[in-house]
Tab-separated table of C-alpha atoms and ligand atoms in Angstrom:
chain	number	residue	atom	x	y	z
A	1	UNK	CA	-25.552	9.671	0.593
A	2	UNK	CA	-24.029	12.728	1.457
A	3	UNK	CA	-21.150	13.869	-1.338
A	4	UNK	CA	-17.472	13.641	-0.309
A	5	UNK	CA	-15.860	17.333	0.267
A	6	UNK	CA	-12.618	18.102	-0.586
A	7	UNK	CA	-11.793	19.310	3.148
A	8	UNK	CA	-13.111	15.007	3.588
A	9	UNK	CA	-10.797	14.067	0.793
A	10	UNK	CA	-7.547	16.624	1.973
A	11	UNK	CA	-8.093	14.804	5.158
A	12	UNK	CA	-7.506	10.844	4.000
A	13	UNK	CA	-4.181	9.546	4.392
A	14	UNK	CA	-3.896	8.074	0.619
A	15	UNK	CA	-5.680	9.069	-2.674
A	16	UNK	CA	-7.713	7.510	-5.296
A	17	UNK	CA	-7.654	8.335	-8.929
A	18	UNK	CA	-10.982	10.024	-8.265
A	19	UNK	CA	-9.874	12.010	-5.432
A	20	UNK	CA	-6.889	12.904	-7.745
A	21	UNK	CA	-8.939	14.179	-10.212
A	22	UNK	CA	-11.462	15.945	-7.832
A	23	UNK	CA	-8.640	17.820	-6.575
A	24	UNK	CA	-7.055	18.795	-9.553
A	25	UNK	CA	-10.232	20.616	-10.665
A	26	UNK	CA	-10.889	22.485	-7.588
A	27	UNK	CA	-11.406	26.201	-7.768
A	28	UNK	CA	-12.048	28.824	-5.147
A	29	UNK	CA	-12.238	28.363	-1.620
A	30	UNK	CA	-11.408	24.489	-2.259
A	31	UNK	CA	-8.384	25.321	-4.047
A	32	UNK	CA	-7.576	27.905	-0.889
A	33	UNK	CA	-7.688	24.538	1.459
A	34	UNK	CA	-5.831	22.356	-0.804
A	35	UNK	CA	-2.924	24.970	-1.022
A	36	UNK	CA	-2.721	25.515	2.686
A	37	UNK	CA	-2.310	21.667	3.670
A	38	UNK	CA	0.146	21.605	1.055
A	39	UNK	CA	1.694	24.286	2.647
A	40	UNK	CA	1.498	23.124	6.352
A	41	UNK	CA	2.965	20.090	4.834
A	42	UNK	CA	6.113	21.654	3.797
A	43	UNK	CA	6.565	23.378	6.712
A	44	UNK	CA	6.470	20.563	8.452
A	45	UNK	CA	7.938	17.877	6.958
A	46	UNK	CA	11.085	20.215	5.279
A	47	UNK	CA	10.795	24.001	6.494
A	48	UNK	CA	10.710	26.810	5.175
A	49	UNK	CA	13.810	26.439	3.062
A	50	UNK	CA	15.159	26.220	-0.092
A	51	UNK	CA	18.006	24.812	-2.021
A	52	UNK	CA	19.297	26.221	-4.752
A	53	UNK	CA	20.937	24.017	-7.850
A	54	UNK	CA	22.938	25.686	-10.202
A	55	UNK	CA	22.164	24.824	-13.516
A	56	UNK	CA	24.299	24.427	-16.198
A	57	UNK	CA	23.153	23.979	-19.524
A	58	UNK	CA	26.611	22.963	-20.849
A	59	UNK	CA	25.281	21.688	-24.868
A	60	UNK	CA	22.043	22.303	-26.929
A	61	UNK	CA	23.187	19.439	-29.349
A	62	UNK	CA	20.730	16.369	-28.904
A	63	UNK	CA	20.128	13.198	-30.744
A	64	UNK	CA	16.556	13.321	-30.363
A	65	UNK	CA	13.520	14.509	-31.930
A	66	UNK	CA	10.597	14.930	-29.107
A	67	UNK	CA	7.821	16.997	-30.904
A	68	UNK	CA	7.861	19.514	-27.946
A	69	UNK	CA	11.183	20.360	-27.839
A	70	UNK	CA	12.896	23.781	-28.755
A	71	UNK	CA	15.973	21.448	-29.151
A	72	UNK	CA	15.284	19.049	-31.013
A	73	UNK	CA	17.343	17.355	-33.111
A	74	UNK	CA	15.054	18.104	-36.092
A	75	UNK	CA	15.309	21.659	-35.439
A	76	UNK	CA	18.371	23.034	-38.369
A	77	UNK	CA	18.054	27.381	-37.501
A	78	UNK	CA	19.261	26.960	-34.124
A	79	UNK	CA	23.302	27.696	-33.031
A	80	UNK	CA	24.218	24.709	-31.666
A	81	UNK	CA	26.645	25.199	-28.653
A	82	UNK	CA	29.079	22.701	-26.345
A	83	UNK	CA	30.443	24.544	-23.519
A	84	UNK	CA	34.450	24.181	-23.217
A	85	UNK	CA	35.453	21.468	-19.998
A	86	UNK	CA	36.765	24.889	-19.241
A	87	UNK	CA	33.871	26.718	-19.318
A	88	UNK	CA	31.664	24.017	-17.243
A	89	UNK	CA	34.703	24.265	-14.563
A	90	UNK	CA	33.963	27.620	-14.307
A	91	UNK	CA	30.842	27.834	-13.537
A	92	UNK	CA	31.144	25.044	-10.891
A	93	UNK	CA	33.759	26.892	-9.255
A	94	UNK	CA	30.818	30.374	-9.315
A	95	UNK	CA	28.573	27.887	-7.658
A	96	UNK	CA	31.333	27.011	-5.152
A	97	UNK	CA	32.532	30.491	-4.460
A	98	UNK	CA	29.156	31.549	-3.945
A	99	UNK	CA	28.030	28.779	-1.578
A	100	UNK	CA	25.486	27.015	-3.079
A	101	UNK	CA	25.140	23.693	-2.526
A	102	UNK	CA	24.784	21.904	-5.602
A	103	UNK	CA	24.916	22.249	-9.348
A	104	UNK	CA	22.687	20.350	-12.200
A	105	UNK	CA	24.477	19.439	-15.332
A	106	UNK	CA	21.607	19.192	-18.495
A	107	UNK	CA	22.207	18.969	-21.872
A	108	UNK	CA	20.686	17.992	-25.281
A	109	UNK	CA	20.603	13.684	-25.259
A	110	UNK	CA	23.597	11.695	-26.655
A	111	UNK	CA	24.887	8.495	-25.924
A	112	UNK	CA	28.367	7.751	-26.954
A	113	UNK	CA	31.699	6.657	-25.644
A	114	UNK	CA	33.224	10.179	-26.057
A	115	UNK	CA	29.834	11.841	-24.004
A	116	UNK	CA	30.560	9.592	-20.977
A	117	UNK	CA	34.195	9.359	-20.677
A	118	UNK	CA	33.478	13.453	-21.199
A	119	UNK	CA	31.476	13.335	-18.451
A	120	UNK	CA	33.147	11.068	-16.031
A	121	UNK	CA	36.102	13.211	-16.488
A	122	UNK	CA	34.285	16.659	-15.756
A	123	UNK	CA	32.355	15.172	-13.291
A	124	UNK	CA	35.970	14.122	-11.282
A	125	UNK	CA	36.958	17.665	-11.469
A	126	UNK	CA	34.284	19.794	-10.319
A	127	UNK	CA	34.812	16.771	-6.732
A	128	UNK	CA	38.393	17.873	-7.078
A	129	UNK	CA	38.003	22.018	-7.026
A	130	UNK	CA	35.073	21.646	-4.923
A	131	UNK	CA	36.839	19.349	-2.329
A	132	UNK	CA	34.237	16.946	-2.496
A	133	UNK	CA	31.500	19.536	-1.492
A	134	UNK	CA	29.250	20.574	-4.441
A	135	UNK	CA	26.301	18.302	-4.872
A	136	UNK	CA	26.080	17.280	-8.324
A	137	UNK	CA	22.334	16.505	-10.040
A	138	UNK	CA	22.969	14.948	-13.975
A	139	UNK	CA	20.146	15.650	-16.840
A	140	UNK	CA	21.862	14.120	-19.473
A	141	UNK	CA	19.087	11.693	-20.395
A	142	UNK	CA	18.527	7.612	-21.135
A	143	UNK	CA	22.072	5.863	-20.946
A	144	UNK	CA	23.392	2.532	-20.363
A	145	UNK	CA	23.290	1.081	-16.537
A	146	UNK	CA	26.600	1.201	-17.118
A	147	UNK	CA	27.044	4.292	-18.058
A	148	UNK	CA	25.034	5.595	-15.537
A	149	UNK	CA	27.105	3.473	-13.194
A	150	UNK	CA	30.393	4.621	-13.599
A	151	UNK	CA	28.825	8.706	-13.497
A	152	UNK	CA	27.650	7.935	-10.378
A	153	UNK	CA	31.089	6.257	-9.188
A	154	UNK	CA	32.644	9.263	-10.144
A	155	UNK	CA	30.591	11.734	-7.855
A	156	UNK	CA	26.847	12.309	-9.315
A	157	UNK	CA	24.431	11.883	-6.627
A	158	UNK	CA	21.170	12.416	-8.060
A	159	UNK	CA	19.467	12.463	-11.838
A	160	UNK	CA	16.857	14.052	-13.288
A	161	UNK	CA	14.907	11.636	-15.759
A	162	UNK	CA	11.166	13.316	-16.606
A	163	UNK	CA	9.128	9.869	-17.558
A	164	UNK	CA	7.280	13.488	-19.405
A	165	UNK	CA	4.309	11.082	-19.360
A	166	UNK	CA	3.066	7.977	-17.653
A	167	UNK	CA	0.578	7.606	-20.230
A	168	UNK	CA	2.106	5.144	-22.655
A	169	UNK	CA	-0.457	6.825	-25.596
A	170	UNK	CA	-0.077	9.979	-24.371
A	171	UNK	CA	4.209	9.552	-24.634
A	172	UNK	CA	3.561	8.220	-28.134
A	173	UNK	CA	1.760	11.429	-29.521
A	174	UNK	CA	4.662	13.518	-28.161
A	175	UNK	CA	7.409	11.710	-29.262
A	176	UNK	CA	8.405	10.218	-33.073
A	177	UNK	CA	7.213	6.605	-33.140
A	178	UNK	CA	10.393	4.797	-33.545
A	179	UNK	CA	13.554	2.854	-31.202
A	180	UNK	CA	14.778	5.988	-29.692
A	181	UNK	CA	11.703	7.487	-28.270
A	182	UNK	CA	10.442	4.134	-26.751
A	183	UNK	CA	8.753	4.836	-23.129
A	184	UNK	CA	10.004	0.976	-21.874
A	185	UNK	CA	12.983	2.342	-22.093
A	186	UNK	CA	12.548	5.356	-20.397
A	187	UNK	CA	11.220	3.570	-17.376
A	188	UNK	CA	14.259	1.052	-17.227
A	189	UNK	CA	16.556	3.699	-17.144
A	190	UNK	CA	14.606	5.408	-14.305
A	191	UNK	CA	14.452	1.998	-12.494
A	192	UNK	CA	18.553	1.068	-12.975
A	193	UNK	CA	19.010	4.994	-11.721
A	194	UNK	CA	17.110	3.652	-8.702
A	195	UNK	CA	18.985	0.685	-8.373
A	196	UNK	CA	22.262	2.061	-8.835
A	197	UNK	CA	21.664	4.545	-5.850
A	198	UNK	CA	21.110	7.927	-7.349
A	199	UNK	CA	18.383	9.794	-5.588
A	200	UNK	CA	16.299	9.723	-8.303
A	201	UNK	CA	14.237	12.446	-10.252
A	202	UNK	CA	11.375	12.752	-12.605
A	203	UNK	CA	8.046	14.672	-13.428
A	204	UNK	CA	5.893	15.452	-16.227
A	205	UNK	CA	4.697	18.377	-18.236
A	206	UNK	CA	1.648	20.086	-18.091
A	207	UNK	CA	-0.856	21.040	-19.990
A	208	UNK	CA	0.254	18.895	-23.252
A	209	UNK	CA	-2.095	18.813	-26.033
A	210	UNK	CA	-4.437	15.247	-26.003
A	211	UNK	CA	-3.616	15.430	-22.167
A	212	UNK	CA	-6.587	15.082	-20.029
A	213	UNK	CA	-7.348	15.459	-15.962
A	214	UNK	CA	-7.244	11.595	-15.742
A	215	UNK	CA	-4.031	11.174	-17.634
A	216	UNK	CA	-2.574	13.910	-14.753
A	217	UNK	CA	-3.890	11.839	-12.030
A	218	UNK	CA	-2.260	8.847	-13.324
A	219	UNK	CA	1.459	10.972	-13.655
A	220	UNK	CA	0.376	11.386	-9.702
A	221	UNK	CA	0.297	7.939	-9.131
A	222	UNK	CA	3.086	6.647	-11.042
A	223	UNK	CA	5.254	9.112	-9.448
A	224	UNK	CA	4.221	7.908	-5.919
A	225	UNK	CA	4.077	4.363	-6.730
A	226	UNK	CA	7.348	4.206	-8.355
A	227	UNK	CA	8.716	5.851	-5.018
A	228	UNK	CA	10.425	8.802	-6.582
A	229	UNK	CA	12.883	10.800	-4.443
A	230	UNK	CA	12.449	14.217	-6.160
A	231	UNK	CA	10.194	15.723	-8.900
A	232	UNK	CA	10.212	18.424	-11.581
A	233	UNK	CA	7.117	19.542	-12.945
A	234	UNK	CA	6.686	22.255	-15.210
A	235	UNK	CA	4.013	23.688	-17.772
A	236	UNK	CA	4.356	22.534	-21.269
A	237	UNK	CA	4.993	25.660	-23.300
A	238	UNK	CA	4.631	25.806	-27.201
A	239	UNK	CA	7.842	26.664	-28.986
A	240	UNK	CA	7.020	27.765	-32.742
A	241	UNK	CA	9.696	25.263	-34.648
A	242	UNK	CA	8.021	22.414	-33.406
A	243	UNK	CA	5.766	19.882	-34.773
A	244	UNK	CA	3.526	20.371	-31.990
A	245	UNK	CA	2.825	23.871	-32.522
A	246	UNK	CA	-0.218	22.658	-35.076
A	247	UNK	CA	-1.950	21.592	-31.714
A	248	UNK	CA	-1.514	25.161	-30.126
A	249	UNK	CA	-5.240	25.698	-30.975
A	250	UNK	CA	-6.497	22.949	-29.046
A	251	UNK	CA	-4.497	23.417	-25.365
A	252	UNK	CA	-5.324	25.026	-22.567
A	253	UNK	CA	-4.722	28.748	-21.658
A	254	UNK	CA	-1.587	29.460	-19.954
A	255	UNK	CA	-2.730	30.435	-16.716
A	256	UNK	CA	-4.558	27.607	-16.723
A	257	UNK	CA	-1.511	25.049	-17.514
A	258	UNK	CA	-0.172	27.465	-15.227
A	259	UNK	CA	-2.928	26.837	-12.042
A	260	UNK	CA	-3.072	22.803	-13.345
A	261	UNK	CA	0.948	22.719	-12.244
A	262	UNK	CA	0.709	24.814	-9.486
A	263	UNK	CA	-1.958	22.203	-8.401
A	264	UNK	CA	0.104	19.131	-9.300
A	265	UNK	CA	3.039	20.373	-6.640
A	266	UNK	CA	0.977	20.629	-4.279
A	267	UNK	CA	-0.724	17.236	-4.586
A	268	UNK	CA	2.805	15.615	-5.054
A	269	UNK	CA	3.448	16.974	-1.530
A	270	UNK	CA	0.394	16.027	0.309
A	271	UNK	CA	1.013	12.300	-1.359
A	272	UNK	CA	4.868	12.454	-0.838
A	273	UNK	CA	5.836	14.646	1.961
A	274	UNK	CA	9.928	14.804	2.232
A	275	UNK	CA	10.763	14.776	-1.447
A	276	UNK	CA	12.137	17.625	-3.028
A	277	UNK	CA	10.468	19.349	-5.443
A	278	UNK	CA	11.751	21.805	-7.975
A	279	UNK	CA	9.726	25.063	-8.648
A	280	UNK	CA	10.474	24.946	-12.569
A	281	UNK	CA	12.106	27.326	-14.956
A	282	UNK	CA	9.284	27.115	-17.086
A	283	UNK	CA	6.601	28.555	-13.935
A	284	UNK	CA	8.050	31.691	-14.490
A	285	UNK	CA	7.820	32.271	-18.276
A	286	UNK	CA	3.961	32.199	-17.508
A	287	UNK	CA	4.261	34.630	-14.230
A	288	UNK	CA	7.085	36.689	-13.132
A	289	UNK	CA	6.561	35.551	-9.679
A	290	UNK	CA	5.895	31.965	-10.697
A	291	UNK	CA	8.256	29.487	-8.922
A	292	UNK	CA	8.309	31.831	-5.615
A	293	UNK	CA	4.165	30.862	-6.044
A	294	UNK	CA	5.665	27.202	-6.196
A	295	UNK	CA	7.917	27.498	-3.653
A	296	UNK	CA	4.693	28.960	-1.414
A	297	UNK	CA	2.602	25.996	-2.182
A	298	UNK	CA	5.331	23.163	-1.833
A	299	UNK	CA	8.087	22.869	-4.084
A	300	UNK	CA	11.588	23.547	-2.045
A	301	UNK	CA	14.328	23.472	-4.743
A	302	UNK	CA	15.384	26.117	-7.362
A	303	UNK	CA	17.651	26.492	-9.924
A	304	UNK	CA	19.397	29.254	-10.870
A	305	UNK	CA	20.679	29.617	-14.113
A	306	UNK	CA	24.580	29.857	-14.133
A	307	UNK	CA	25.434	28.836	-17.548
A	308	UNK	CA	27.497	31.538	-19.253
A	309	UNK	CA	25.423	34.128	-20.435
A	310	UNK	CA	25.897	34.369	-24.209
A	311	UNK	CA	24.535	30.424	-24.479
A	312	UNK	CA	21.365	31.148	-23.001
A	313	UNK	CA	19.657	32.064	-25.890
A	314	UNK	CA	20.055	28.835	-27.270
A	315	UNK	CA	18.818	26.622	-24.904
A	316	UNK	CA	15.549	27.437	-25.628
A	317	UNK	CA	13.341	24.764	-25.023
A	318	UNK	CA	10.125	27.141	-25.187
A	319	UNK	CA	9.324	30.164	-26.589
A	320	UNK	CA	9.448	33.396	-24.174
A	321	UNK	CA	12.039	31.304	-21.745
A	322	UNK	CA	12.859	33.831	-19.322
A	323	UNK	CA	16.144	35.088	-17.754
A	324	UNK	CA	18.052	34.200	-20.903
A	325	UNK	CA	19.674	37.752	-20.684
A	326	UNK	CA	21.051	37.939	-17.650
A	327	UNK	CA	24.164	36.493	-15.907
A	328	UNK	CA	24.859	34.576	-13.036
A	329	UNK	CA	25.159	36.748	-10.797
A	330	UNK	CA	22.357	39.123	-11.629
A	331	UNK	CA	20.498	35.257	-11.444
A	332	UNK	CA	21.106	34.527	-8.088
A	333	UNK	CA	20.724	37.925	-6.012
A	334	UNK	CA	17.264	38.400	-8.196
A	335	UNK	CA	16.311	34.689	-7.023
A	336	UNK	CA	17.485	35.416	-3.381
A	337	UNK	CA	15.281	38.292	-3.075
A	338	UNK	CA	12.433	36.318	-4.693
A	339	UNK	CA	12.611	33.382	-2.812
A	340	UNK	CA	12.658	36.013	0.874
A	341	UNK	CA	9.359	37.193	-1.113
A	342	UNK	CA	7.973	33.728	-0.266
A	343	UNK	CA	8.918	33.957	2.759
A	344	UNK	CA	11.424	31.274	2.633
A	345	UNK	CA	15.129	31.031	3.511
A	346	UNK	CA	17.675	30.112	0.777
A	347	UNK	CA	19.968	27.789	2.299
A	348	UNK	CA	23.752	28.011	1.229
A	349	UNK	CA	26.298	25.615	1.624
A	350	UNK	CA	24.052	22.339	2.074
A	351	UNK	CA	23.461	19.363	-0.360
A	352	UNK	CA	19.768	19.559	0.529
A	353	UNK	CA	19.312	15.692	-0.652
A	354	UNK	CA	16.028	14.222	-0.419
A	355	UNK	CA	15.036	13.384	2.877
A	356	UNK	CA	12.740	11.007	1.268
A	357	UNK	CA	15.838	9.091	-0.425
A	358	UNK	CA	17.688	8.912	2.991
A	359	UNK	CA	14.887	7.005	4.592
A	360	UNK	CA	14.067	5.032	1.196
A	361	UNK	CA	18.182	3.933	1.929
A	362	UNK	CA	17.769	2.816	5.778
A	363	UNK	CA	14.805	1.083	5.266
A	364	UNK	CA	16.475	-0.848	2.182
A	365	UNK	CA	19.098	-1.694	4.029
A	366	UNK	CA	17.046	-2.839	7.475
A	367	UNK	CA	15.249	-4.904	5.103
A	368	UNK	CA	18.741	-6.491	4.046
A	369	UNK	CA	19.692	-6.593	7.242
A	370	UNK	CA	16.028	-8.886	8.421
A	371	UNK	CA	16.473	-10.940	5.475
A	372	UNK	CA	20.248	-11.954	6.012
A	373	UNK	CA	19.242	-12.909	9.831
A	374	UNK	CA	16.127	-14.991	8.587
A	375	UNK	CA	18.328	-16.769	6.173
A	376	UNK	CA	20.819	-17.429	9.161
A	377	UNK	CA	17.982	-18.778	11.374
A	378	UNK	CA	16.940	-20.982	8.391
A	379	UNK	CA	20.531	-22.102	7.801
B	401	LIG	N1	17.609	15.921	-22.548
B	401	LIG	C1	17.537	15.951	-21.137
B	401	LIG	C2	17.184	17.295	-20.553
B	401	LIG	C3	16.875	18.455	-21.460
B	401	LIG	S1	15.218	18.912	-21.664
B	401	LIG	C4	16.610	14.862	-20.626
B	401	LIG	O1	16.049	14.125	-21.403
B	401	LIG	O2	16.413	14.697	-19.445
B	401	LIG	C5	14.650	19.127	-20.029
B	401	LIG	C6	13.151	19.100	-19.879
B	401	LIG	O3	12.580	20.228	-20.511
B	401	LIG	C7	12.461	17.933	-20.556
B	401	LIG	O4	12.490	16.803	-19.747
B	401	LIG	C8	11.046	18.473	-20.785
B	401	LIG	O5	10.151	18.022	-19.779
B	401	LIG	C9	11.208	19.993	-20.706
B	401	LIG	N2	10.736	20.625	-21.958
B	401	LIG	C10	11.155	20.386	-23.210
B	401	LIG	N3	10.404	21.086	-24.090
B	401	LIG	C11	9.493	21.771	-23.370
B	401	LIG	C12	8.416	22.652	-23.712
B	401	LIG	N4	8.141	22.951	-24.963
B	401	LIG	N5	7.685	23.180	-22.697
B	401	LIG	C13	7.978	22.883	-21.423
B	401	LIG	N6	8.948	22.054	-21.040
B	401	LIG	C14	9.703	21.500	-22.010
């Protein structure tokens, strides 16, 4: 029997594991082919466009203790840092002045009543000096559905959850084995996120020690299956104060974790063709030119750094995280030029939601709509 090629498998309308795993090892001419469809598929399905996010990392102060993390709780010779309500506001308003369409607020994890009624309240005030019009992405980690609930009632849209692994064994290695780092819980919280009506947002590292090609082709499918609207991948990078810098000898090279995520975005695409996809921070602390490489292959969102300069340098999730010098302005006309480099346009002024989530909506609600006349009929 004659061999499947990958120009055979690029050309099937769904994948299996296999075929995953196939095309996640391809090198060469076959990685040439799978790049351009993933390409073509951009173009076609979104343009050549991106959105910009501006990103706000407004605390490094975090209840939890994941073994990759440069800010972890664990972690006692880093400055910990809350940006003032003030500060946050500020940096909004840059993002508003300057057009973009939408900011991310991420910071360390913490649930507590003081953290969401925070939250709420700053989230109610960047709608107010925005008049409604910035686009507002939370990374603030698990929380109650209600929690989550009322964030959303008060003007976030969409939320950025990384399930980090779908691999339940896998997410054990990488996180302390105890209540707060339990992976059910992760997945309800992306699952009430869904059902509340956030466009929701998740992804995986890369390159993680004990990972394997098979445990990347299952992130794949879990991301398609669970019908994510948007998706941030990034390479795992070691960061010296963490447990999981004993591993270091055992992982891949970094332009290899590097090529493996580059490979991963474009996959995602082929298998989900209108979601967005975020060329991540990390991409560049490998390459200079990393996410515009993303942004070539398939991913369609960026986001700039604009939280104020002098916390940068402790946000460090991963050693040799880059742009932690500069400021937000030197962030975005850098990025603009970067981003015409890859021959895309940077769109100002535009939510740039998920097409993906806008179709996942109508369909929902046809589907209510079919259901509500076959229970009439019946009744
Ligand atoms: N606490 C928030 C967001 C902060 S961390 C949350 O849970 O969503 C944001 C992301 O950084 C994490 O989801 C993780 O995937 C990534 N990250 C953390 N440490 C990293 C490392 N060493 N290398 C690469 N990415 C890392």
């Amino acid at each position: 029997m004659k061999e499947t090629t990958i120009k055979n498998i690029l050309d099937q309308d769904s994948f299996s594991k296999n075929d995953l795993m196939r095309l996640l090892q391809t090198t060469g001419e076959n990685r040439t082919l799978l790049f351009k469809k993933s390409a073509e598929i951009k173009e076609k399905y979104i343009g050549n466009k991106v959105w910009f996010r501006g990103l706000i990392e407004f605390s490094n102060v975090c209840g939890k203790d994941c073994l990759y993390c440069g800010i972890r709780k664990g972690i006692k010779n880093l400055k910990r840092y809350n940006l003032s309500d003030d500060e946050i506001l500020a940096a909004a308003k840059f993002a508003y002045d300057n057009h973009y369409g939408s900011i991310a607020l991420q910071s360390g994890e913490l649930e507590s009543t003081f953290v969401t009624d925070r939250i709420e309240n700053i989230l109610y005030k960047i709608k107010e000096l925005s008049n409604g019009e910035l686009g507002i992405t939370l990374s603030v980690g698990e929380q109650k559905p209600e929690v989550y609930k009322r964030w959303f009632d008060a003007g976030a849209h969409r939320y950025l959850l990384r399930v980090e692994s779908a691999n339940v064994e896998l997410y054990r290695k990488i996180h302390p084995n105890n209540k707060k780092h339990d992976f059910q819980r992760r997945l309800d919280c992306l699952k009430s996120l869904q059902d509340i009506g956030y466009q929701t947002g998740t992804g995986v590292m890369i390159g993680l020690p004990f990972q394997t090609i098979d445990d990347l082709a299952g992130d794949l499918i879990f991301m398609k299956e669970f019908n994510i609207d948007m998706c941030g991948m990034g390479p795992y990078i070691e960061h010296a104060d963490t447990p999981l810098i004993i591993h270091s000898a055992q992982l891949l090279p970094l332009v290899e974790r590097f090529d493996l995520t580059l490979k991963m975005i474009a996959i995602m695409r082929i298998m989900m063709k209108d979601i967005n996809i975020v060329a991540a921070t990390a991409l560049q602390a490998i390459d200079p030119v990393g996410r515009e490489k993303a942004v070539k292959i398939g991913a369609n969102i960026i986001m700039p750094n604009i939280t104020p300069g002098r916390y940068r340098d402790s946000y460090k999730l991963y050693d040799n995280k880059p742009c932690t010098d500069d400021s937000a302005e030197d962030c975005q006309s850098c990025l603009e030029a970067r981003v015409n480099l890859a021959d895309a346009e940077v769109v100002y002024g535009e939510w740039g939601d998920s097409k993906h989530y806008e179709k996942r909506r109508k369909g929902a609600k046809a589907q209510r709509r079919k259901g509500t006349k076959a229970q009439g009929r019946k009744g």
